[in-house]
C-alpha positions as MATLAB code, in Angstrom:
seq = 'MGAKDVKDTESTEDTKDTDTAITYQNKDLVSKLFGDRMKGKSLSLLGLGTDLKVKDVRPTNIPVVQARELRMDNLFELEDGSVAVLDYESEYRKSNFIKYGRYVMDVADRYLKEGKEPDIRMLVLYTADIEKAETAFERTACSIRTEAAYLVGVPSGEWMEEARRSIAEGTIPEKVLMHLVLLPLTYKGEERKQEAIRECVELARQIPDKGQESFVLAGILTFTDKVINKETRQYIKEVLGMTQIGKMLMDEGRQAGIREGRQAGIQEGRQEGIQEEAKKNARNMLKRGTPLEEIAEILELPVETVQSWNLEACTVV';
ca = [
     -31.938 -100.199   51.882;
     -35.898  -99.917   52.419;
     -35.432  -96.590   54.199;
     -36.835  -93.231   53.228;
     -33.965  -90.716   52.247;
     -31.761  -92.164   53.765;
     -25.039  -88.400   67.333;
     -22.916  -85.117   68.530;
     -23.920  -85.321   71.883;
     -21.020  -86.959   73.524;
     -21.177  -89.917   75.742;
     -22.381  -88.569   79.068;
     -20.273  -91.218   80.803;
     -16.699  -90.745   80.622;
     -15.528  -94.139   81.461;
     -12.598  -94.442   83.632;
     -12.634  -98.111   84.286;
      -9.794  -99.665   82.801;
     -11.570 -102.862   82.048;
     -14.329 -100.841   80.220;
     -11.608  -99.085   78.366;
     -11.049 -102.345   75.924;
     -14.235 -101.205   74.154;
     -14.607  -97.406   74.605;
     -11.172  -95.799   75.200;
     -10.278  -97.282   71.839;
     -12.773  -95.802   69.400;
     -10.026  -95.034   66.896;
      -9.201  -98.705   66.545;
     -12.857  -99.861   66.346;
     -13.584  -97.109   63.831;
     -10.580  -98.133   61.805;
     -11.592 -102.113   62.187;
     -14.989 -100.795   60.730;
     -13.722  -98.519   58.262;
     -11.119 -100.863   56.751;
     -14.025 -103.264   55.866;
     -15.799 -100.410   54.281;
     -13.090 -100.022   51.584;
     -14.509 -100.737   48.178;
     -18.032 -100.704   49.478;
     -20.696  -98.131   48.466;
     -22.029  -95.505   50.814;
     -25.570  -96.512   49.641;
     -25.452  -99.568   52.032;
     -25.820  -96.859   54.732;
     -28.722  -95.791   53.103;
     -27.079  -92.523   51.874;
     -28.060  -90.970   48.329;
     -24.839  -91.750   46.658;
     -23.262  -94.834   44.960;
     -19.771  -93.686   45.383;
     -17.472  -96.178   47.066;
     -14.839  -95.823   49.966;
     -11.313  -95.731   48.712;
      -9.627  -95.201   52.025;
     -10.269  -94.494   55.702;
      -8.607  -91.521   57.582;
      -8.130  -90.811   61.404;
     -11.209  -89.444   62.873;
      -9.576  -87.093   65.766;
      -8.515  -83.433   64.770;
      -6.391  -82.043   67.616;
      -7.028  -78.261   67.695;
      -5.122  -75.213   69.376;
      -7.958  -74.973   72.158;
      -8.108  -77.197   74.996;
     -10.517  -79.675   73.139;
     -10.165  -82.334   70.366;
     -12.707  -82.905   67.638;
     -13.875  -86.407   66.944;
     -16.187  -87.234   64.016;
     -17.619  -90.778   63.611;
     -15.944  -91.749   60.427;
     -13.764  -90.085   57.746;
     -13.644  -91.695   54.185;
     -11.774  -90.874   51.075;
     -14.229  -91.712   48.091;
     -13.459  -93.183   44.728;
     -14.147  -89.806   42.996;
     -11.342  -88.209   45.128;
     -13.806  -86.442   47.620;
     -13.811  -86.599   51.198;
     -16.814  -87.848   53.350;
     -17.316  -86.924   57.011;
     -20.040  -89.388   58.329;
     -21.723  -88.631   61.699;
     -24.631  -90.472   63.541;
     -27.172  -88.720   65.206;
     -30.061  -89.533   67.709;
     -31.440  -86.062   67.990;
     -31.685  -82.963   65.960;
     -30.161  -79.612   67.102;
     -29.314  -76.514   64.978;
     -26.131  -76.251   67.081;
     -24.749  -79.393   65.493;
     -24.142  -77.292   62.108;
     -21.277  -75.614   64.158;
     -19.804  -78.864   65.001;
     -20.265  -79.866   61.332;
     -18.629  -76.630   60.228;
     -15.486  -77.205   62.498;
     -15.254  -80.626   61.134;
     -15.298  -79.491   57.664;
     -12.806  -76.605   58.027;
     -10.379  -78.738   60.105;
     -10.586  -81.551   57.797;
      -9.991  -78.971   54.883;
      -7.021  -77.631   56.854;
      -5.643  -80.999   57.299;
      -5.691  -81.726   53.515;
      -4.107  -78.269   52.802;
      -1.161  -78.851   54.907;
      -0.787  -82.071   52.836;
      -0.795  -80.071   49.496;
      -4.301  -81.500   48.474;
      -7.643  -79.697   48.071;
     -10.548  -82.458   47.903;
     -14.091  -81.807   47.831;
     -15.670  -82.269   51.202;
     -19.151  -84.026   52.029;
     -20.877  -83.708   55.435;
     -23.012  -86.774   55.881;
     -25.347  -87.259   58.644;
     -27.275  -90.708   59.481;
     -30.194  -90.285   61.827;
     -31.809  -92.718   64.097;
     -35.362  -93.813   63.786;
     -35.951  -91.066   66.427;
     -35.850  -88.523   64.058;
     -38.017  -88.354   60.932;
     -36.942  -85.160   59.252;
     -34.134  -82.575   59.861;
     -32.813  -79.200   58.342;
     -29.828  -80.033   55.969;
     -28.575  -76.278   55.582;
     -27.337  -73.551   57.850;
     -27.137  -70.463   56.032;
     -25.226  -67.157   56.807;
     -23.686  -64.410   54.771;
     -20.343  -65.219   55.674;
     -20.849  -69.082   55.244;
     -22.748  -71.989   54.126;
     -23.143  -75.405   55.941;
     -24.933  -78.145   54.012;
     -25.335  -81.697   54.964;
     -26.470  -84.776   53.051;
     -29.139  -86.633   55.575;
     -30.101  -90.245   55.674;
     -33.059  -91.453   57.939;
     -33.608  -94.941   59.526;
     -37.134  -93.979   60.393;
     -39.517  -96.562   58.408;
     -36.830  -99.179   57.993;
     -38.356 -102.701   58.263;
     -36.573 -103.690   61.284;
     -38.270 -107.076   62.074;
     -37.623 -108.207   58.320;
     -34.020 -107.276   58.666;
     -33.688 -109.061   61.845;
     -35.305 -112.234   60.287;
     -33.229 -112.034   57.198;
     -29.921 -111.700   59.276;
     -31.078 -114.858   61.440;
     -31.847 -116.848   58.253;
     -28.501 -115.854   56.446;
     -26.406 -116.604   59.519;
     -28.025 -119.846   59.815;
     -27.462 -120.704   56.114;
     -23.954 -119.752   56.278;
     -23.937 -117.239   53.599;
     -23.977 -113.607   54.583;
     -24.353 -110.758   51.891;
     -22.640 -107.393   52.739;
     -26.180 -105.865   52.751;
     -27.224 -108.126   55.622;
     -23.887 -107.353   57.464;
     -24.609 -103.784   57.112;
     -28.084 -104.450   58.260;
     -26.768 -105.963   61.586;
     -24.693 -102.771   62.003;
     -27.458 -100.399   61.595;
     -30.472 -102.583   63.294;
     -30.143 -100.901   66.971;
     -30.549  -97.456   65.401;
     -33.815  -98.343   63.488;
     -35.802  -98.724   66.674;
     -37.412  -95.971   68.656;
     -36.944  -95.497   72.309;
     -34.014  -96.073   74.745;
     -35.253  -99.535   75.851;
     -35.765 -101.086   72.498;
     -32.402  -99.895   71.208;
     -30.416 -101.785   73.905;
     -32.365 -104.919   73.534;
     -31.623 -104.633   69.845;
     -27.804 -103.904   70.436;
     -27.716 -107.043   72.544;
     -29.698 -109.252   69.827;
     -27.277 -108.023   67.168;
     -24.162 -108.595   69.069;
     -25.244 -112.202   69.912;
     -26.061 -112.720   66.030;
     -22.734 -111.253   65.262;
     -21.063 -113.981   67.569;
     -22.480 -116.799   65.467;
     -20.891 -115.616   62.181;
     -18.478 -118.051   61.143;
     -16.398 -115.705   59.072;
     -14.182 -113.829   62.098;
     -13.450 -111.095   59.284;
     -17.222 -110.432   58.868;
     -17.744 -110.730   62.765;
     -15.313 -108.221   63.585;
     -16.828 -105.984   60.999;
     -20.235 -106.208   62.442;
     -19.079 -105.900   66.089;
     -16.792 -102.924   65.326;
     -19.723 -101.235   63.172;
     -22.107 -101.843   66.008;
     -19.801 -100.359   68.555;
     -19.048  -97.319   66.374;
     -22.850  -96.523   65.592;
     -24.418  -97.051   68.910;
     -21.508  -95.299   70.828;
     -23.863  -92.217   71.452;
     -26.966  -94.030   72.482;
     -25.581  -97.239   74.529;
     -26.288  -97.364   78.372;
     -24.171  -98.371   81.142;
     -25.635 -101.843   81.659;
     -25.310 -102.726   77.774;
     -21.763 -101.411   77.579;
     -20.807 -103.739   80.423;
     -22.390 -106.700   78.725;
     -20.688 -105.676   75.285;
     -17.368 -105.485   77.212;
     -17.770 -109.207   78.537;
     -18.855 -110.435   75.013;
     -15.893 -108.626   73.344;
     -13.491 -110.387   75.790;
     -14.064 -113.606   74.158;
     -13.768 -112.443   70.521;
     -11.045 -111.572   67.882;
     -12.010 -107.803   68.225;
     -11.740 -108.036   72.038;
      -8.193 -109.350   71.952;
      -7.228 -106.844   69.462;
      -8.599 -104.092   71.513;
      -7.029 -105.277   74.575;
      -3.606 -105.616   72.976;
      -4.120 -101.928   71.769;
      -5.020 -100.932   75.172;
      -1.768 -102.542   76.510;
       0.271 -100.810   73.916;
      -1.736  -97.447   74.461;
      -0.866  -97.648   78.003;
       2.806  -97.924   77.348;
       2.764  -95.023   74.928;
       0.637  -92.857   77.483;
       3.311  -93.498   80.034;
       5.935  -92.156   77.483;
       3.878  -89.211   76.547;
       2.355  -88.414   79.907;
       4.971  -85.792   80.927;
       4.932  -84.163   77.444;
       1.143  -84.059   77.571;
       1.007  -82.539   80.951;
       3.386  -79.818   79.933;
       1.498  -79.011   76.839;
      -1.868  -78.926   78.381;
      -0.416  -76.710   81.074;
       0.977  -74.340   78.338;
      -2.427  -74.222   76.705;
      -4.212  -73.391   80.059;
      -1.647  -70.547   80.800;
      -2.027  -69.125   77.406;
      -5.910  -69.176   77.640;
      -5.640  -67.502   81.256;
      -3.525  -64.892   80.112;
      -5.651  -64.022   76.995;
      -8.717  -64.149   79.503;
      -6.996  -61.716   81.878;
      -6.008  -59.257   78.790;
      -9.686  -59.416   77.674;
     -10.922  -58.817   81.339;
      -8.728  -55.628   81.653;
     -10.239  -54.318   78.372;
     -13.544  -54.736   79.786;
     -14.808  -57.828   77.779;
     -17.943  -59.550   79.635;
     -17.152  -62.901   81.245;
     -19.525  -64.693   78.951;
     -18.065  -63.343   75.824;
     -14.579  -64.416   77.007;
     -15.871  -67.992   77.908;
     -17.412  -68.252   74.501;
     -14.341  -67.164   72.619;
     -12.149  -69.399   74.667;
     -14.603  -72.173   74.634;
     -14.430  -72.612   78.682;
     -16.910  -72.422   81.505;
     -17.797  -69.167   82.614;
     -16.796  -70.413   86.169;
     -13.178  -71.074   84.913;
     -12.773  -67.662   83.640;
     -14.427  -66.174   86.910;
     -11.938  -68.048   88.860;
      -8.931  -66.838   86.998;
     -10.457  -63.245   87.482;
     -10.489  -63.727   91.215;
      -7.181  -65.133   91.310;
      -5.749  -62.055   89.519;
      -7.569  -59.749   91.872;
      -6.068  -61.499   94.967;
      -2.534  -61.271   93.789;
      -0.678  -58.686   95.772;
];
């Protein structure tokens, strides 16, 4: 791949606009479109140190008991029977290991419920902003290990020229398609990344094969979700509206709207139940003298929320 060895800061903008939703509130579909095209392909295309091929793609969201949901970037079943969790990062933080540990344990739990016990690999692909990162988090009770790949040092200019040439000639190898997907992450700095996203999207639109076009666009959306800014997001939304993947996302959005309408009452009741249970647990711990900060950490809630529940209880006559 030309790299050496070869994000989860969540997107800071929670887009509420229904138009923008055709690209960013359907991440499951985008990931699936990209993942389906990865079937039969080797993870070495991503610069990862393994030639194992993707056998199947699994859903990336993991509902949990707390009022939160884990969502990894990709979850692949590999040809040797193992499972690979793949995340993309634009910054290194030791606290990410906690997230990776949750991914691994909850994926293991999902498979145990299916009566399966596959080996699980935690793969992390770093943008060009990161040159080296720790790959292990060791404690007496547990060990969390990652397999890291780095896009720093990738010949970005050569990749871009090769993509332009291949598209012009009408013969585009799988390696070049993957390079187009990864290219925006091979640049350092916010401004250059946004420019590269636009360049790669424009090149993808010129691909004659609509299946390949969808693969590249879905891949770009999946890989750049954590680094894309508002202006580039709007640009991609407009571009996608004219493509096959855009139509698919809009169709999925309409169907999702119908499903959400049916599920709204059920979900609201469930969330209220979760909140009431958390409130009950918080008040019990407060009665036992547990500090507010510790309660907030255990329940994974803001300290302010726990404090408001405490004040609410104190005002009850």
